[in-house]
Amino acid sequence: MFVWPGRQGCRGSHRASRCSSRGGSEVKTSDRISSAFAAGREASQPLVVPFITAGYPTATSTVPIVTALAASGADMIEIGMPFSDPLADGPTIQHASEVALRNGMTVGKTLEAVREIRASGTDAALILMGYCNPVFAYGVDAFIKDATQVGVDGLIIADMPPDEAGEFLVSCRAVGLSLTFLVAPNAPDDRIRKVDGASTHFSYCVSVTGVTGARSAIESRTIEFLQRMRKLSTKPFVVGFGIKKPEHVMTLGPHADGVVVGSAIIDAIESVGGAGAVVVDAVNAVSTLVAPLCAAARQATMTAQRREA
């Protein structure tokens, strides 16, 4: 039985597994994440990591959007599990979560979408991002088991610091499910080392202090933070929380192993109708956005190589 140390007012239901393993992946979860970062290192190229909210803009849009992102060149994709109180997210992703919840999206349906994505042949690394309460409502043991069976590669639980991960981290590692922790720019050196050590394959750098959301420019202190991360980390790290333009990717790319694009993808879907968007239009919008970002990642590599020359 799983017990979450340090959490008050939450109880795991330990329900029986409810997702069929049919359509899940036979590849070890850690292999896709390791392979993605290894390929990036070999090419000296940062990964572009799109984020979408499951169930946004429609209940049936998750699978076609994720498969389109993978076809557009994304080797790693974050899928947000919608939650009614997403404290780490800005208004754009909060809105997407609200729409997804109205569409009836749940943790179980998110896992089913992952199963369908894998059944379609998509082999990109898939990371579920969410919050503690929905995982507890589902049942922690069942969630870890089902996530692994359907083909999830890793988890980011935004409101769970490594200090409180306890047996959750142990349970994830036991089944090869990667767990990633967040680190903020104001984190002291010992905190960065702790997050790096606790994260299974990579850590997630918050590029600005505060909630997520697209920014107009990258601040110099963000670069200084990433340089400090590089000095103190032993594992890869990605940076997110504000990236929306190719120039952002070119600025951050030389200093990180991956750049996460979230709010900009939601904005792109909003531009074609948001909750009322036709799925094919949403798919085209995100594909059109991601292509120049991937091109910018290649340019960021060239810039870094010239600097080293």
XYZ file of C-alpha atoms in Angstrom:
309
model
C 0.000 0.000 0.000
C 1.287 3.426 -0.924
C 1.527 6.182 1.672
C 2.428 9.720 0.612
C 4.609 11.273 3.316
C 3.985 14.854 4.345
C 0.619 15.260 2.605
C -2.423 16.310 4.597
C -6.023 15.731 3.612
C -5.255 13.377 0.721
C -5.933 9.689 0.615
C -5.088 7.232 -2.104
C -8.005 5.011 -2.996
C -5.765 2.146 -4.184
C -8.393 1.156 -6.698
C -7.918 -1.750 -9.013
C -6.246 -0.974 -12.310
C -8.841 0.279 -14.763
C -6.949 0.805 -18.029
C -6.349 -2.069 -20.359
C -2.715 -2.692 -21.227
C -3.726 -3.358 -24.827
C -2.145 -0.811 -27.083
C 0.476 0.055 -24.480
C 4.148 0.114 -25.299
C 6.550 -2.783 -25.031
C 9.462 -0.322 -24.967
C 10.787 0.412 -21.489
C 9.613 3.878 -20.528
C 13.097 5.089 -19.708
C 14.360 4.137 -23.176
C 12.409 6.810 -25.055
C 13.485 9.616 -22.726
C 17.107 8.505 -22.698
C 17.087 8.092 -26.474
C 15.602 11.551 -27.024
C 18.254 13.281 -24.942
C 21.026 11.105 -26.389
C 19.982 12.060 -29.922
C 19.896 15.715 -28.914
C 23.377 15.511 -27.434
C 24.740 13.744 -30.500
C 23.353 16.496 -32.740
C 24.213 19.236 -30.214
C 20.584 20.244 -30.573
C 18.057 21.065 -27.829
C 14.739 19.238 -27.892
C 11.569 21.193 -28.574
C 9.011 19.839 -26.093
C 5.401 20.856 -26.836
C 2.807 20.878 -24.050
C -0.896 20.325 -24.580
C -3.788 19.969 -22.156
C -5.637 16.669 -22.569
C -9.228 17.302 -23.603
C -8.560 20.754 -25.059
C -10.005 22.086 -27.281
C -12.367 19.104 -27.567
C -12.810 15.754 -25.876
C -11.513 13.981 -28.988
C -8.651 16.285 -29.989
C -5.854 14.929 -27.770
C -4.840 11.970 -29.915
C -4.719 13.774 -33.294
C -2.896 16.780 -31.810
C -0.221 14.659 -30.124
C 0.315 12.486 -33.191
C 0.620 15.634 -35.319
C 3.178 17.120 -32.919
C 5.225 13.933 -33.101
C 5.009 13.968 -36.896
C 6.189 17.593 -36.845
C 9.437 16.534 -35.185
C 8.782 16.601 -31.436
C 10.707 13.776 -29.762
C 9.153 14.497 -26.359
C 5.641 15.781 -25.608
C 4.064 16.861 -22.332
C 0.380 16.112 -21.828
C -1.324 18.058 -19.064
C -3.924 16.306 -16.928
C -6.553 19.028 -16.359
C -7.167 20.110 -12.774
C -9.570 22.631 -11.267
C -6.888 24.456 -9.258
C -3.644 24.470 -11.301
C -1.600 26.815 -9.107
C 1.600 26.639 -11.179
C -0.149 27.564 -14.422
C -0.944 30.959 -15.866
C -4.331 32.064 -17.201
C -3.861 30.505 -20.642
C -3.340 26.951 -19.419
C -5.842 27.459 -16.600
C -8.408 28.292 -19.268
C -7.464 25.175 -21.242
C -7.907 23.070 -18.094
C -11.339 24.568 -17.461
C -12.419 23.782 -21.015
C -11.032 20.240 -20.783
C -12.872 19.585 -17.526
C -16.104 20.850 -19.071
C -15.434 18.442 -21.930
C -15.399 15.615 -19.394
C -11.651 14.931 -19.467
C -10.405 12.891 -16.498
C -7.182 11.171 -15.479
C -8.588 7.883 -16.744
C -9.537 9.375 -20.110
C -6.094 10.976 -20.375
C -4.495 7.564 -19.885
C -6.846 6.093 -22.479
C -5.756 8.815 -24.911
C -2.119 7.819 -24.333
C -3.036 4.201 -25.077
C -4.596 5.321 -28.374
C -1.561 7.471 -29.201
C 0.709 4.466 -28.739
C -1.648 2.273 -30.763
C -1.310 4.783 -33.619
C 2.423 4.057 -33.731
C 3.631 7.310 -32.157
C 6.979 6.678 -30.483
C 7.759 10.102 -28.999
C 8.461 10.201 -25.274
C 5.209 11.123 -23.492
C 5.315 12.954 -20.163
C 2.152 13.468 -18.109
C 2.083 16.711 -16.137
C -0.402 17.322 -13.347
C -1.088 17.817 -9.664
C -1.296 15.642 -6.565
C -5.046 15.649 -5.947
C -6.196 14.059 -9.228
C -3.558 11.343 -8.841
C -4.801 10.595 -5.333
C -8.415 10.620 -6.474
C -7.531 8.017 -9.108
C -5.484 5.944 -6.670
C -1.704 6.225 -6.593
C -0.858 2.555 -7.063
C -3.407 2.179 -9.870
C -2.190 5.374 -11.529
C 1.453 4.282 -11.615
C 0.484 0.848 -12.915
C -1.915 2.128 -15.564
C 0.382 4.928 -16.721
C 3.158 2.419 -17.288
C 0.901 -0.052 -19.099
C -0.527 2.443 -21.591
C 2.888 3.827 -22.564
C 3.522 6.903 -20.418
C 7.262 7.521 -20.120
C 7.421 10.029 -17.293
C 5.576 12.244 -14.841
C 5.812 15.827 -13.640
C 3.703 16.536 -10.547
C 3.892 20.314 -10.275
C 3.007 20.614 -6.587
C 5.178 17.730 -5.387
C 8.738 18.694 -4.347
C 11.395 15.991 -4.028
C 11.272 16.352 -0.242
C 7.754 14.911 -0.281
C 8.112 12.384 -3.091
C 9.088 9.544 -0.760
C 7.623 6.214 -1.792
C 6.045 7.738 -4.912
C 9.502 8.180 -6.389
C 10.507 4.680 -5.323
C 7.337 3.213 -6.871
C 7.908 5.051 -10.151
C 11.494 3.907 -10.382
C 10.457 0.314 -9.678
C 8.420 0.213 -12.899
C 10.720 2.400 -15.002
C 8.478 5.471 -14.885
C 10.555 8.652 -14.953
C 9.782 11.393 -12.413
C 10.831 14.995 -12.993
C 10.936 17.818 -10.446
C 10.758 21.576 -10.958
C 13.482 24.037 -10.013
C 13.061 27.821 -9.878
C 15.608 30.563 -10.680
C 15.868 31.599 -7.034
C 16.779 28.082 -5.894
C 20.045 27.907 -3.936
C 22.806 25.650 -5.207
C 22.020 22.840 -2.773
C 18.384 22.841 -3.937
C 19.440 22.548 -7.568
C 21.647 19.591 -6.676
C 18.757 17.981 -4.784
C 16.322 18.361 -7.691
C 18.939 17.073 -10.123
C 19.631 14.069 -7.923
C 15.976 13.203 -7.321
C 14.821 13.607 -10.942
C 15.091 10.317 -12.802
C 16.236 11.507 -16.229
C 15.948 15.288 -16.335
C 14.855 18.294 -14.314
C 12.498 21.078 -15.365
C 13.730 24.661 -15.031
C 11.199 27.387 -14.507
C 12.469 30.236 -16.666
C 10.779 32.912 -14.568
C 9.704 33.020 -10.948
C 5.940 32.623 -10.773
C 3.217 30.951 -12.794
C 3.465 29.758 -16.376
C 2.601 31.866 -19.395
C 4.099 33.250 -22.566
C 6.618 36.100 -22.211
C 7.621 38.801 -24.675
C 11.357 38.443 -24.026
C 13.882 36.247 -22.232
C 15.531 38.006 -19.304
C 19.301 37.933 -18.838
C 18.870 36.451 -15.378
C 17.200 33.431 -16.989
C 20.381 32.750 -18.965
C 22.435 33.165 -15.791
C 20.151 30.656 -14.074
C 20.626 28.117 -16.874
C 24.386 28.589 -16.765
C 24.262 27.854 -13.041
C 22.114 24.790 -13.745
C 24.685 23.519 -16.236
C 27.439 23.921 -13.678
C 25.586 22.102 -10.893
C 23.575 19.433 -12.755
C 24.643 15.923 -13.672
C 21.550 15.202 -15.797
C 19.831 16.960 -18.700
C 17.357 19.746 -17.999
C 14.613 21.479 -19.946
C 13.383 25.033 -19.569
C 9.832 26.275 -19.951
C 7.271 28.680 -18.558
C 7.181 31.442 -21.151
C 8.575 30.284 -24.506
C 6.529 31.180 -27.574
C 8.815 32.502 -30.336
C 11.643 31.049 -32.439
C 13.937 33.720 -30.995
C 13.209 32.386 -27.502
C 14.341 28.949 -28.643
C 17.473 30.400 -30.234
C 18.281 32.318 -27.052
C 17.683 29.462 -24.625
C 18.642 26.528 -26.840
C 22.417 26.772 -26.405
C 21.986 26.728 -22.616
C 19.492 23.867 -22.075
C 18.820 20.325 -23.262
C 15.236 21.133 -24.178
C 12.729 23.981 -24.398
C 9.083 23.505 -23.431
C 6.384 25.338 -25.379
C 2.980 25.382 -23.682
C 0.966 28.594 -23.552
C 1.885 29.426 -27.150
C 0.307 26.167 -28.310
C -2.904 26.930 -26.430
C -2.856 30.441 -27.943
C -2.471 28.944 -31.420
C -5.545 26.793 -30.858
C -7.437 29.790 -29.486
C -6.649 31.664 -32.689
C -8.634 29.113 -34.703
C -11.636 28.981 -32.411
C -10.473 27.614 -29.065
C -13.145 25.419 -27.501
C -15.166 25.759 -30.697
C -12.290 24.862 -32.997
C -12.627 22.129 -35.575
C -10.080 19.451 -34.659
C -8.335 19.581 -38.039
C -7.866 23.346 -37.630
C -6.379 22.862 -34.162
C -4.023 20.203 -35.524
C -2.896 22.490 -38.346
C -2.405 25.405 -35.947
C -0.099 23.521 -33.581
C 1.824 21.896 -36.430
C 2.380 25.307 -38.029
C 3.650 26.696 -34.725
C 6.023 23.842 -33.901
C 7.808 23.650 -37.279
C 9.615 27.036 -36.993
C 10.428 26.324 -33.349
C 12.167 23.095 -34.370
C 13.998 25.027 -37.086
C 15.054 27.555 -34.453
C 16.415 24.726 -32.312
C 18.645 23.709 -35.199
C 19.765 27.320 -35.581
C 20.469 27.512 -31.846
C 22.772 24.542 -32.268
C 24.648 26.246 -35.110
C 25.068 29.363 -32.991
C 26.409 27.302 -30.102
C 28.836 25.475 -32.393
C 30.128 28.741 -33.818
C 30.669 30.084 -30.331
C 32.707 27.018 -29.462
C 34.798 27.235 -32.626
